[in-house]
Amino acid sequence: MEFYEFIETVISYIPSEFEKQRHLAEIILPWILGICTAATCFFGHTVHKLWKAFFFFGIGFIIPMIAVEALFAPNGILFWICAVLCAGIGVTCAVYSKKIFRVQLFITTLIMVFISVPSYLSFLGDSVSIIAGFIIAVLCAVLSIKYKYIMVIITTSFSGSFMLFDIIGNALGLPHTLKTIFAVIIAFFGLTVQCYVEREELKETHEHLKKRSEQLKNAPDNIKNKIKSDKTKPLFHK
């Protein structure tokens, strides 16, 4: 699924009797998300927090709304009552998702990568591009748990750029190849900007990983030394 298609899917849940609101959303939402995706590309480590809230709000809002639409198909004022209640559920999910940080990080990375990557793999075919995109998304999500800081920068740079050019490409009718080239170039530019802005934190992360690697490397020697020291200790103390 292209990110632009994702936007259209969200807008499609607005009932047909609210034609003006739907038309307004079709005009405004791409612009808002376009600004957000550009900010994600260049300032991803900061904007990533907003995406976490956005995705978990979406999970808490859209799933109940789909269920309500399927079971009751509300219209008029009843629809808006249901929408407000589901929005309340969405806000609750967004707020309390902070308590499950690793799950929050995993799901946010998974969704962000999955809705941005497959459309750029369309040369593989629809089914294969979706499967490949999902595998890449899962891999990035798993790595983000272990290497949080650097993976957030990498995934936000590329996902932000890919989502941005999905919107621009559909708006301007850019050829797929040209859209992909621009998206990759801007992604690397965004990655460079983020690495420069967050250089001190990246340095600290590198030192931490280096220290941890050395500790793991020296672990067998430490165990051997501990065993030797234990053997030299008397079994009984007076």
mmCIF file of C-alpha atoms in Angstrom:
data_model
loop_
_atom_site.group_PDB
_atom_site.id
_atom_site.type_symbol
_atom_site.label_atom_id
_atom_site.label_comp_id
_atom_site.label_asym_id
_atom_site.label_seq_id
_atom_site.Cartn_x
_atom_site.Cartn_y
_atom_site.Cartn_z
ATOM 1 C CA MET A 1 0.000 0.000 0.000
ATOM 2 C CA GLU A 2 1.260 3.456 -0.905
ATOM 3 C CA PHE A 3 1.177 6.051 1.839
ATOM 4 C CA TYR A 4 -1.145 8.162 -0.328
ATOM 5 C CA GLU A 5 -3.551 5.217 -0.551
ATOM 6 C CA PHE A 6 -3.400 4.958 3.239
ATOM 7 C CA ILE A 7 -4.509 8.603 3.485
ATOM 8 C CA GLU A 8 -7.358 7.966 1.038
ATOM 9 C CA THR A 9 -8.450 4.918 3.050
ATOM 10 C CA VAL A 10 -8.632 6.971 6.252
ATOM 11 C CA ILE A 11 -10.663 9.691 4.489
ATOM 12 C CA SER A 12 -13.024 7.089 2.984
ATOM 13 C CA TYR A 13 -14.383 6.288 6.462
ATOM 14 C CA ILE A 14 -16.063 9.710 6.551
ATOM 15 C CA PRO A 15 -19.761 9.013 5.718
ATOM 16 C CA SER A 16 -21.013 10.136 2.290
ATOM 17 C CA GLU A 17 -23.555 12.556 3.797
ATOM 18 C CA PHE A 18 -20.625 14.659 5.064
ATOM 19 C CA GLU A 19 -19.415 15.446 1.552
ATOM 20 C CA LYS A 20 -18.046 18.905 2.418
ATOM 21 C CA GLN A 21 -16.038 17.565 5.356
ATOM 22 C CA ARG A 22 -14.678 14.730 3.223
ATOM 23 C CA HIS A 23 -13.662 17.137 0.452
ATOM 24 C CA LEU A 24 -11.982 19.421 3.009
ATOM 25 C CA ALA A 25 -10.093 16.448 4.462
ATOM 26 C CA GLU A 26 -8.926 15.435 0.964
ATOM 27 C CA ILE A 27 -7.447 18.917 0.512
ATOM 28 C CA ILE A 28 -5.980 19.542 3.968
ATOM 29 C CA LEU A 29 -4.793 16.113 5.172
ATOM 30 C CA PRO A 30 -2.179 15.530 2.425
ATOM 31 C CA TRP A 31 -0.666 18.962 3.163
ATOM 32 C CA ILE A 32 -0.541 18.310 6.911
ATOM 33 C CA LEU A 33 0.984 14.864 6.474
ATOM 34 C CA GLY A 34 3.344 16.211 3.811
ATOM 35 C CA ILE A 35 4.752 18.703 6.317
ATOM 36 C CA CYS A 36 4.924 15.973 8.976
ATOM 37 C CA THR A 37 6.762 13.540 6.679
ATOM 38 C CA ALA A 38 9.278 16.222 5.650
ATOM 39 C CA ALA A 39 9.900 16.980 9.334
ATOM 40 C CA THR A 40 10.238 13.237 9.961
ATOM 41 C CA CYS A 41 12.927 12.938 7.310
ATOM 42 C CA PHE A 42 15.094 15.729 8.730
ATOM 43 C CA PHE A 43 14.197 15.734 12.442
ATOM 44 C CA GLY A 44 13.028 12.154 12.875
ATOM 45 C CA HIS A 45 14.327 11.498 16.348
ATOM 46 C CA THR A 46 12.142 14.314 17.685
ATOM 47 C CA VAL A 47 9.124 13.838 15.382
ATOM 48 C CA HIS A 48 9.176 10.073 15.988
ATOM 49 C CA LYS A 49 7.418 10.689 19.303
ATOM 50 C CA LEU A 50 4.510 12.287 17.430
ATOM 51 C CA TRP A 51 4.280 9.299 15.075
ATOM 52 C CA LYS A 52 4.074 6.965 18.077
ATOM 53 C CA ALA A 53 1.123 8.942 19.404
ATOM 54 C CA PHE A 54 -0.437 9.187 15.914
ATOM 55 C CA PHE A 55 -0.236 5.454 15.186
ATOM 56 C CA PHE A 56 -1.516 4.350 18.582
ATOM 57 C CA PHE A 57 -4.299 6.903 18.402
ATOM 58 C CA GLY A 58 -5.114 5.498 14.963
ATOM 59 C CA ILE A 59 -5.166 1.932 16.295
ATOM 60 C CA GLY A 60 -7.438 2.935 19.165
ATOM 61 C CA PHE A 61 -9.709 5.029 16.927
ATOM 62 C CA ILE A 62 -9.952 3.195 13.585
ATOM 63 C CA ILE A 63 -10.455 -0.370 14.850
ATOM 64 C CA PRO A 64 -13.453 0.533 17.076
ATOM 65 C CA MET A 65 -14.882 2.728 14.295
ATOM 66 C CA ILE A 66 -14.678 -0.143 11.800
ATOM 67 C CA ALA A 67 -16.407 -2.414 14.314
ATOM 68 C CA VAL A 68 -19.140 0.182 14.968
ATOM 69 C CA GLU A 69 -19.675 0.758 11.229
ATOM 70 C CA ALA A 70 -19.929 -2.989 10.596
ATOM 71 C CA LEU A 71 -22.309 -3.695 13.480
ATOM 72 C CA PHE A 72 -24.517 -0.611 13.650
ATOM 73 C CA ALA A 73 -23.807 1.594 10.578
ATOM 74 C CA PRO A 74 -24.628 4.796 12.533
ATOM 75 C CA ASN A 75 -25.742 7.955 10.715
ATOM 76 C CA GLY A 76 -26.072 11.631 11.596
ATOM 77 C CA ILE A 77 -25.561 12.622 15.192
ATOM 78 C CA LEU A 78 -25.143 8.993 16.272
ATOM 79 C CA PHE A 79 -22.101 8.701 14.000
ATOM 80 C CA TRP A 80 -20.442 11.701 15.659
ATOM 81 C CA ILE A 81 -21.193 10.330 19.139
ATOM 82 C CA CYS A 82 -19.505 7.067 18.173
ATOM 83 C CA ALA A 83 -16.618 8.998 16.617
ATOM 84 C CA VAL A 84 -16.071 10.991 19.837
ATOM 85 C CA LEU A 85 -16.135 7.811 21.939
ATOM 86 C CA CYS A 86 -13.679 6.081 19.601
ATOM 87 C CA ALA A 87 -11.470 9.180 19.657
ATOM 88 C CA GLY A 88 -11.437 8.877 23.450
ATOM 89 C CA ILE A 89 -10.256 5.278 23.085
ATOM 90 C CA GLY A 90 -7.588 6.468 20.633
ATOM 91 C CA VAL A 91 -6.298 9.121 23.045
ATOM 92 C CA THR A 92 -6.171 6.529 25.845
ATOM 93 C CA CYS A 93 -4.135 4.172 23.640
ATOM 94 C CA ALA A 94 -1.745 6.982 22.667
ATOM 95 C CA VAL A 95 -1.188 8.044 26.295
ATOM 96 C CA TYR A 96 -0.815 4.602 27.888
ATOM 97 C CA SER A 97 1.305 3.149 25.072
ATOM 98 C CA LYS A 98 4.275 4.895 26.755
ATOM 99 C CA LYS A 99 4.086 2.276 29.500
ATOM 100 C CA ILE A 100 4.953 -0.454 26.988
ATOM 101 C CA PHE A 101 7.875 1.381 25.400
ATOM 102 C CA ARG A 102 9.448 -1.548 23.520
ATOM 103 C CA VAL A 103 6.099 -2.614 22.062
ATOM 104 C CA GLN A 104 5.383 1.007 21.151
ATOM 105 C CA LEU A 105 8.745 1.344 19.394
ATOM 106 C CA PHE A 106 8.341 -1.992 17.599
ATOM 107 C CA ILE A 107 4.818 -1.255 16.300
ATOM 108 C CA THR A 108 5.619 2.346 15.309
ATOM 109 C CA THR A 109 8.691 1.291 13.317
ATOM 110 C CA LEU A 110 6.810 -1.630 11.771
ATOM 111 C CA ILE A 111 3.904 0.524 10.575
ATOM 112 C CA MET A 112 6.080 3.435 9.442
ATOM 113 C CA VAL A 113 8.336 1.232 7.309
ATOM 114 C CA PHE A 114 5.526 -0.976 5.977
ATOM 115 C CA ILE A 115 3.356 1.889 4.703
ATOM 116 C CA SER A 116 6.317 3.610 3.026
ATOM 117 C CA VAL A 117 8.512 0.885 1.494
ATOM 118 C CA PRO A 118 6.334 -1.550 -0.584
ATOM 119 C CA SER A 119 5.291 1.040 -3.192
ATOM 120 C CA TYR A 120 8.978 1.537 -4.045
ATOM 121 C CA LEU A 121 9.363 -2.213 -4.630
ATOM 122 C CA SER A 122 6.507 -2.391 -7.137
ATOM 123 C CA PHE A 123 8.928 -3.642 -9.824
ATOM 124 C CA LEU A 124 8.857 -6.975 -7.956
ATOM 125 C CA GLY A 125 5.093 -7.302 -8.461
ATOM 126 C CA ASP A 126 2.255 -6.440 -6.097
ATOM 127 C CA SER A 127 2.332 -9.565 -3.917
ATOM 128 C CA VAL A 128 6.114 -9.864 -3.715
ATOM 129 C CA SER A 129 6.554 -6.136 -2.962
ATOM 130 C CA ILE A 130 4.093 -6.366 -0.049
ATOM 131 C CA ILE A 131 5.802 -9.482 1.356
ATOM 132 C CA ALA A 132 9.276 -7.965 0.910
ATOM 133 C CA GLY A 133 8.096 -4.704 2.463
ATOM 134 C CA PHE A 134 6.669 -6.561 5.454
ATOM 135 C CA ILE A 135 9.906 -8.527 5.948
ATOM 136 C CA ILE A 136 11.953 -5.306 5.811
ATOM 137 C CA ALA A 137 9.522 -3.656 8.247
ATOM 138 C CA VAL A 138 9.772 -6.541 10.744
ATOM 139 C CA LEU A 139 13.574 -6.558 10.465
ATOM 140 C CA CYS A 140 13.757 -2.805 11.104
ATOM 141 C CA ALA A 141 11.314 -3.105 14.015
ATOM 142 C CA VAL A 142 13.385 -5.845 15.663
ATOM 143 C CA LEU A 143 16.642 -3.917 15.182
ATOM 144 C CA SER A 144 15.020 -0.760 16.571
ATOM 145 C CA ILE A 145 14.530 -2.488 19.915
ATOM 146 C CA LYS A 146 18.226 -3.339 20.194
ATOM 147 C CA TYR A 147 19.733 -0.297 18.470
ATOM 148 C CA LYS A 148 17.071 2.257 19.266
ATOM 149 C CA TYR A 149 18.859 5.538 18.605
ATOM 150 C CA ILE A 150 20.543 4.845 15.281
ATOM 151 C CA MET A 151 17.614 2.789 13.929
ATOM 152 C CA VAL A 152 15.142 5.574 14.711
ATOM 153 C CA ILE A 153 17.323 7.976 12.711
ATOM 154 C CA ILE A 154 17.685 5.590 9.766
ATOM 155 C CA THR A 155 14.024 4.529 9.596
ATOM 156 C CA THR A 156 12.657 8.051 10.004
ATOM 157 C CA SER A 157 15.002 9.445 7.341
ATOM 158 C CA PHE A 158 13.976 6.891 4.722
ATOM 159 C CA SER A 159 10.338 6.424 5.744
ATOM 160 C CA GLY A 160 9.820 10.187 5.980
ATOM 161 C CA SER A 161 11.291 10.764 2.530
ATOM 162 C CA PHE A 162 9.418 7.818 0.975
ATOM 163 C CA MET A 163 6.086 8.948 2.428
ATOM 164 C CA LEU A 164 6.747 12.544 1.363
ATOM 165 C CA PHE A 165 7.416 11.585 -2.249
ATOM 166 C CA ASP A 166 4.403 9.272 -2.298
ATOM 167 C CA ILE A 167 2.335 12.391 -1.664
ATOM 168 C CA ILE A 168 4.335 14.610 -4.044
ATOM 169 C CA GLY A 169 4.465 11.914 -6.724
ATOM 170 C CA ASN A 170 0.702 11.417 -6.707
ATOM 171 C CA ALA A 171 0.010 15.153 -6.606
ATOM 172 C CA LEU A 172 2.344 15.984 -9.511
ATOM 173 C CA GLY A 173 2.026 12.718 -11.429
ATOM 174 C CA LEU A 174 5.769 11.952 -11.251
ATOM 175 C CA PRO A 175 7.011 8.760 -12.956
ATOM 176 C CA HIS A 176 7.802 5.977 -10.493
ATOM 177 C CA THR A 177 11.527 5.926 -11.338
ATOM 178 C CA LEU A 178 11.927 9.675 -10.895
ATOM 179 C CA LYS A 179 9.942 9.601 -7.645
ATOM 180 C CA THR A 180 12.185 6.810 -6.317
ATOM 181 C CA ILE A 181 15.399 8.642 -7.235
ATOM 182 C CA PHE A 182 14.267 11.837 -5.515
ATOM 183 C CA ALA A 183 13.062 9.890 -2.459
ATOM 184 C CA VAL A 184 16.402 8.079 -2.015
ATOM 185 C CA ILE A 185 18.471 11.255 -2.487
ATOM 186 C CA ILE A 186 16.397 13.215 0.034
ATOM 187 C CA ALA A 187 16.469 10.234 2.435
ATOM 188 C CA PHE A 188 20.283 10.253 2.481
ATOM 189 C CA PHE A 189 20.261 14.037 2.850
ATOM 190 C CA GLY A 190 17.842 13.718 5.790
ATOM 191 C CA LEU A 191 20.036 10.987 7.306
ATOM 192 C CA THR A 192 23.081 13.289 7.063
ATOM 193 C CA VAL A 193 21.214 16.168 8.705
ATOM 194 C CA GLN A 194 19.947 13.959 11.544
ATOM 195 C CA CYS A 195 23.382 12.448 12.169
ATOM 196 C CA TYR A 196 24.870 15.945 12.355
ATOM 197 C CA VAL A 197 22.155 17.277 14.673
ATOM 198 C CA GLU A 198 22.313 14.214 16.940
ATOM 199 C CA ARG A 199 26.103 13.713 16.683
ATOM 200 C CA GLU A 200 26.762 13.939 20.443
ATOM 201 C CA GLU A 201 24.079 11.382 21.270
ATOM 202 C CA LEU A 202 25.328 9.093 18.491
ATOM 203 C CA LYS A 203 28.853 9.330 19.860
ATOM 204 C CA GLU A 204 27.613 8.352 23.325
ATOM 205 C CA THR A 205 25.639 5.470 21.837
ATOM 206 C CA HIS A 206 28.726 4.280 19.924
ATOM 207 C CA GLU A 207 30.855 4.393 23.075
ATOM 208 C CA HIS A 208 28.186 2.498 25.003
ATOM 209 C CA LEU A 209 27.945 -0.234 22.350
ATOM 210 C CA LYS A 210 31.730 -0.443 22.130
ATOM 211 C CA LYS A 211 32.024 -0.830 25.902
ATOM 212 C CA ARG A 212 29.288 -3.449 25.945
ATOM 213 C CA SER A 213 30.994 -5.367 23.127
ATOM 214 C CA GLU A 214 34.281 -5.373 25.045
ATOM 215 C CA GLN A 215 32.516 -6.619 28.175
ATOM 216 C CA LEU A 216 30.962 -9.491 26.233
ATOM 217 C CA LYS A 217 34.314 -10.250 24.591
ATOM 218 C CA ASN A 218 36.082 -10.378 27.946
ATOM 219 C CA ALA A 219 33.286 -12.337 29.643
ATOM 220 C CA PRO A 220 34.925 -15.805 29.161
ATOM 221 C CA ASP A 221 38.209 -14.559 30.683
ATOM 222 C CA ASN A 222 36.344 -13.034 33.605
ATOM 223 C CA ILE A 223 34.533 -16.317 34.209
ATOM 224 C CA LYS A 224 37.828 -18.258 34.085
ATOM 225 C CA ASN A 225 39.464 -15.865 36.532
ATOM 226 C CA LYS A 226 36.495 -16.147 38.855
ATOM 227 C CA ILE A 227 36.689 -19.958 38.768
ATOM 228 C CA LYS A 228 40.429 -19.859 39.524
ATOM 229 C CA SER A 229 39.915 -17.467 42.423
ATOM 230 C CA ASP A 230 37.152 -19.675 43.789
ATOM 231 C CA LYS A 231 39.471 -22.699 43.677
ATOM 232 C CA THR A 232 42.128 -20.902 45.714
ATOM 233 C CA LYS A 233 39.654 -20.021 48.462
ATOM 234 C CA PRO A 234 39.545 -22.387 51.418
ATOM 235 C CA LEU A 235 36.448 -24.519 51.692
ATOM 236 C CA PHE A 236 36.080 -23.854 55.385
ATOM 237 C CA HIS A 237 36.834 -20.734 57.354
ATOM 238 C CA LYS A 238 37.916 -20.834 60.908
#
